[in-house]
mmCIF file of C-alpha atoms in Angstrom:
data_model
loop_
_atom_site.group_PDB
_atom_site.id
_atom_site.type_symbol
_atom_site.label_atom_id
_atom_site.label_comp_id
_atom_site.label_asym_id
_atom_site.label_seq_id
_atom_site.Cartn_x
_atom_site.Cartn_y
_atom_site.Cartn_z
ATOM 1 C CA MET A 274 -56.911 7.511 -35.131
ATOM 2 C CA LYS A 275 -56.100 9.315 -31.868
ATOM 3 C CA LYS A 276 -56.309 6.008 -30.012
ATOM 4 C CA LEU A 277 -53.865 4.427 -32.468
ATOM 5 C CA ILE A 278 -51.360 7.293 -32.069
ATOM 6 C CA ILE A 279 -51.663 7.094 -28.278
ATOM 7 C CA ALA A 280 -51.100 3.319 -28.394
ATOM 8 C CA PHE A 281 -47.980 3.740 -30.557
ATOM 9 C CA ALA A 282 -46.656 6.487 -28.276
ATOM 10 C CA ALA A 283 -47.209 4.317 -25.178
ATOM 11 C CA ALA A 284 -45.457 1.361 -26.842
ATOM 12 C CA ALA A 285 -42.537 3.591 -27.842
ATOM 13 C CA LEU A 286 -42.189 4.928 -24.281
ATOM 14 C CA PHE A 287 -42.330 1.396 -22.850
ATOM 15 C CA PHE A 288 -39.705 0.131 -25.314
ATOM 16 C CA SER A 289 -37.495 3.164 -24.656
ATOM 17 C CA ALA A 290 -37.668 2.578 -20.895
ATOM 18 C CA CYS A 291 -36.726 -1.101 -21.309
ATOM 19 C CA VAL A 292 -33.717 -0.262 -23.489
ATOM 20 C CA SER A 293 -32.627 2.509 -21.099
ATOM 21 C CA THR A 294 -32.805 0.148 -18.097
ATOM 22 C CA GLN A 295 -30.853 -2.493 -20.006
ATOM 23 C CA ASN A 296 -28.142 0.044 -20.964
ATOM 24 C CA GLU A 297 -27.880 1.322 -17.365
ATOM 25 C CA SER A 298 -27.524 -2.254 -16.119
ATOM 26 C CA GLN A 299 -24.870 -3.001 -18.753
ATOM 27 C CA ASN A 300 -22.952 0.196 -17.854
ATOM 28 C CA LYS A 301 -22.992 -0.758 -14.156
ATOM 29 C CA ASP A 302 -21.687 -4.248 -14.992
ATOM 30 C CA GLU A 303 -18.904 -2.746 -17.129
ATOM 31 C CA ALA A 304 -17.959 -0.332 -14.316
ATOM 32 C CA LYS A 305 -17.739 -3.237 -11.848
ATOM 33 C CA ALA A 306 -15.503 -5.174 -14.218
ATOM 34 C CA ILE A 307 -13.103 -2.251 -14.599
ATOM 35 C CA GLY A 308 -12.538 -1.765 -10.839
ATOM 36 C CA ILE A 309 -10.308 0.767 -9.137
ATOM 37 C CA ALA A 310 -7.120 1.791 -10.918
ATOM 38 C CA ASN A 311 -3.844 0.790 -9.279
ATOM 39 C CA PRO A 312 -2.258 4.055 -8.074
ATOM 40 C CA PHE A 313 1.251 2.540 -7.796
ATOM 41 C CA HIS A 314 3.984 2.933 -10.404
ATOM 42 C CA SER A 315 6.551 0.100 -10.321
ATOM 43 C CA PHE A 316 10.312 0.500 -10.744
ATOM 44 C CA LYS A 317 13.385 -1.710 -10.784
ATOM 45 C CA ASN A 318 15.506 0.811 -8.908
ATOM 46 C CA LEU A 319 14.992 3.035 -5.903
ATOM 47 C CA GLU A 320 16.157 6.245 -7.590
ATOM 48 C CA ASP A 321 13.348 6.162 -10.172
ATOM 49 C CA ALA A 322 10.771 5.383 -7.472
ATOM 50 C CA GLU A 323 12.057 8.314 -5.389
ATOM 51 C CA LYS A 324 11.721 10.673 -8.362
ATOM 52 C CA LYS A 325 8.127 9.547 -8.913
ATOM 53 C CA ALA A 326 7.248 9.814 -5.217
ATOM 54 C CA GLY A 327 8.891 13.226 -4.907
ATOM 55 C CA PHE A 328 10.947 12.337 -1.812
ATOM 56 C CA ASP A 329 13.860 10.083 -0.931
ATOM 57 C CA PHE A 330 14.077 6.970 1.224
ATOM 58 C CA TYR A 331 17.358 5.268 2.008
ATOM 59 C CA LEU A 332 16.934 1.504 1.909
ATOM 60 C CA LEU A 333 19.049 -1.593 1.415
ATOM 61 C CA ASP A 334 18.698 -3.621 -1.775
ATOM 62 C CA ALA A 335 18.948 -6.711 0.410
ATOM 63 C CA PHE A 336 19.221 -7.604 4.094
ATOM 64 C CA GLU A 337 19.505 -10.952 5.849
ATOM 65 C CA ASP A 338 17.780 -13.363 3.456
ATOM 66 C CA TYR A 339 15.509 -10.699 1.870
ATOM 67 C CA ALA A 340 16.023 -9.091 -1.539
ATOM 68 C CA VAL A 341 14.053 -6.289 -3.214
ATOM 69 C CA GLN A 342 11.607 -7.515 -5.832
ATOM 70 C CA VAL A 343 10.163 -4.137 -6.782
ATOM 71 C CA TYR A 344 10.058 -0.492 -5.750
ATOM 72 C CA ARG A 345 6.722 1.279 -6.078
ATOM 73 C CA ALA A 346 5.583 4.883 -5.749
ATOM 74 C CA ILE A 347 2.425 6.946 -5.667
ATOM 75 C CA PRO A 348 3.356 10.527 -6.618
ATOM 76 C CA LYS A 349 3.615 12.780 -3.540
ATOM 77 C CA GLN A 350 1.927 10.088 -1.388
ATOM 78 C CA MET A 351 4.016 6.969 -0.832
ATOM 79 C CA LEU A 352 7.193 5.077 -1.598
ATOM 80 C CA GLU A 353 7.370 1.309 -1.073
ATOM 81 C CA ALA A 354 9.927 -1.486 -1.380
ATOM 82 C CA ILE A 355 8.708 -5.076 -1.543
ATOM 83 C CA TYR A 356 11.217 -7.672 -0.394
ATOM 84 C CA ASP A 357 10.959 -11.465 -0.667
ATOM 85 C CA SER A 358 12.923 -13.926 1.422
ATOM 86 C CA SER A 359 14.411 -17.221 0.314
ATOM 87 C CA GLU A 360 11.852 -18.853 2.641
ATOM 88 C CA GLY A 361 8.893 -17.182 0.886
ATOM 89 C CA ASP A 362 8.080 -14.374 3.324
ATOM 90 C CA GLU A 363 7.255 -10.941 1.940
ATOM 91 C CA ILE A 364 8.145 -7.697 3.687
ATOM 92 C CA ARG A 365 6.860 -4.279 2.601
ATOM 93 C CA ILE A 366 8.635 -1.152 3.744
ATOM 94 C CA ARG A 367 6.750 2.097 3.163
ATOM 95 C CA LYS A 368 7.271 5.812 3.673
ATOM 96 C CA ALA A 369 4.569 8.482 3.348
ATOM 97 C CA PRO A 370 4.343 12.170 4.234
ATOM 98 C CA GLY A 371 2.428 13.049 7.390
ATOM 99 C CA LYS A 372 1.519 11.150 10.528
ATOM 100 C CA ASN A 373 -0.909 8.505 9.200
ATOM 101 C CA ASP A 374 0.049 4.819 9.232
ATOM 102 C CA PRO A 375 0.945 3.954 5.605
ATOM 103 C CA SER A 376 1.165 0.180 6.158
ATOM 104 C CA GLY A 377 -2.235 -0.812 4.798
ATOM 105 C CA ASP A 378 -2.270 -3.495 7.519
ATOM 106 C CA PHE A 379 -5.582 -3.499 9.389
ATOM 107 C CA ASN A 380 -5.100 -6.787 11.225
ATOM 108 C CA ILE A 381 -5.843 -6.961 14.924
ATOM 109 C CA TYR A 382 -2.783 -7.570 17.084
ATOM 110 C CA THR A 383 -2.894 -8.720 20.688
ATOM 111 C CA GLU A 384 0.264 -6.896 21.710
ATOM 112 C CA LYS A 385 1.687 -3.452 21.096
ATOM 113 C CA SER A 386 5.048 -2.294 22.385
ATOM 114 C CA SER A 387 7.387 0.554 21.572
ATOM 115 C CA GLN A 388 11.027 1.464 21.724
ATOM 116 C CA ILE A 389 12.955 4.701 21.080
ATOM 117 C CA VAL A 390 15.760 4.507 18.491
ATOM 118 C CA LYS A 391 17.694 7.631 17.414
ATOM 119 C CA GLY A 392 14.836 9.824 18.680
ATOM 120 C CA CYS A 393 12.144 7.855 16.801
ATOM 121 C CA GLU A 394 9.473 5.972 18.732
ATOM 122 C CA ILE A 395 8.965 2.645 16.976
ATOM 123 C CA ALA A 396 5.633 0.873 17.586
ATOM 124 C CA PHE A 397 5.596 -2.920 17.230
ATOM 125 C CA TYR A 398 2.325 -4.771 16.606
ATOM 126 C CA ALA A 399 2.521 -8.481 17.353
ATOM 127 C CA ASN A 400 0.772 -11.677 18.298
ATOM 128 C CA GLY A 401 3.061 -13.462 20.735
ATOM 129 C CA ASN A 402 6.641 -12.813 19.655
ATOM 130 C CA LYS A 403 5.647 -12.676 15.955
ATOM 131 C CA CYS A 404 5.570 -9.101 14.702
ATOM 132 C CA GLY A 405 3.306 -8.237 11.782
ATOM 133 C CA LYS A 406 3.657 -4.460 11.652
ATOM 134 C CA VAL A 407 6.128 -1.780 12.704
ATOM 135 C CA VAL A 408 5.389 1.966 12.464
ATOM 136 C CA TRP A 409 7.421 5.085 13.282
ATOM 137 C CA HIS A 410 7.599 8.813 12.475
ATOM 138 C CA MET A 411 10.733 10.332 11.018
ATOM 139 C CA GLY A 412 11.268 13.894 9.770
ATOM 140 C CA GLY A 413 7.683 14.717 8.745
ATOM 141 C CA TYR A 414 7.070 11.221 7.337
ATOM 142 C CA THR A 415 5.655 7.982 8.687
ATOM 143 C CA CYS A 416 7.350 4.680 7.876
ATOM 144 C CA SER A 417 6.132 1.130 8.226
ATOM 145 C CA ILE A 418 7.287 -2.441 7.836
ATOM 146 C CA THR A 419 4.809 -5.270 7.370
ATOM 147 C CA SER A 420 5.569 -8.961 7.199
ATOM 148 C CA ARG A 421 3.183 -11.413 5.564
ATOM 149 C CA ASP A 422 4.454 -14.390 7.587
ATOM 150 C CA ARG A 423 5.341 -12.331 10.677
ATOM 151 C CA MET A 424 8.910 -11.814 11.837
ATOM 152 C CA SER A 425 10.512 -12.012 15.240
ATOM 153 C CA LEU A 426 10.454 -8.850 17.329
ATOM 154 C CA ASP A 427 14.261 -8.877 17.245
ATOM 155 C CA LYS A 428 14.328 -8.930 13.419
ATOM 156 C CA ALA A 429 11.671 -6.175 13.305
ATOM 157 C CA LEU A 430 13.745 -3.983 15.647
ATOM 158 C CA LYS A 431 16.971 -4.588 13.690
ATOM 159 C CA THR A 432 15.277 -3.777 10.375
ATOM 160 C CA ALA A 433 13.612 -0.580 11.631
ATOM 161 C CA THR A 434 16.832 0.516 13.377
ATOM 162 C CA LYS A 435 18.881 0.027 10.204
ATOM 163 C CA ILE A 436 16.394 2.080 8.139
ATOM 164 C CA ILE A 437 16.299 4.862 10.752
ATOM 165 C CA GLU A 438 20.112 4.975 10.909
ATOM 166 C CA MET A 439 20.490 5.054 7.101
ATOM 167 C CA ASN A 440 17.974 7.889 6.763
ATOM 168 C CA ALA A 441 19.408 9.880 9.693
ATOM 169 C CA ALA A 442 22.904 9.656 8.162
ATOM 170 C CA ASN A 443 21.657 10.951 4.805
ATOM 171 C CA ARG A 444 19.526 13.915 5.946
#
């Protein structure tokens, strides 16, 4: 009788371990499928995005052949405007508190140059004369511009200068 009870107990433990392993595997698969939550909140207008971010950012609704598609914010961390051009390029302009680069662009660029505009040192990251990223510090914040298709250095300078001037005028 003892041997029968021991056999049943061993079978129960084995079955329990198999079910537990299967549940753990299923939970891991479900966690992978869920992924990381998107921290951005999307808005149709800049004012609502500024409220969510907790700081302001003076931007144009459109410039050259680019128009805003969406404004996005992460509370107390970042404000972003995504622009699309009639030619299909996408430009992201971001502002975040502190001195860290908010661009999210980790590409390797062969050239880096800088220029001072209204007291802000603007860093340009390019390959040839095609600029992929622009970064500068302004009043306790760091701003960036990234271009999916790369823009000319002249266009990058004009865009950054316009943003710096708009924000300096509204401080």
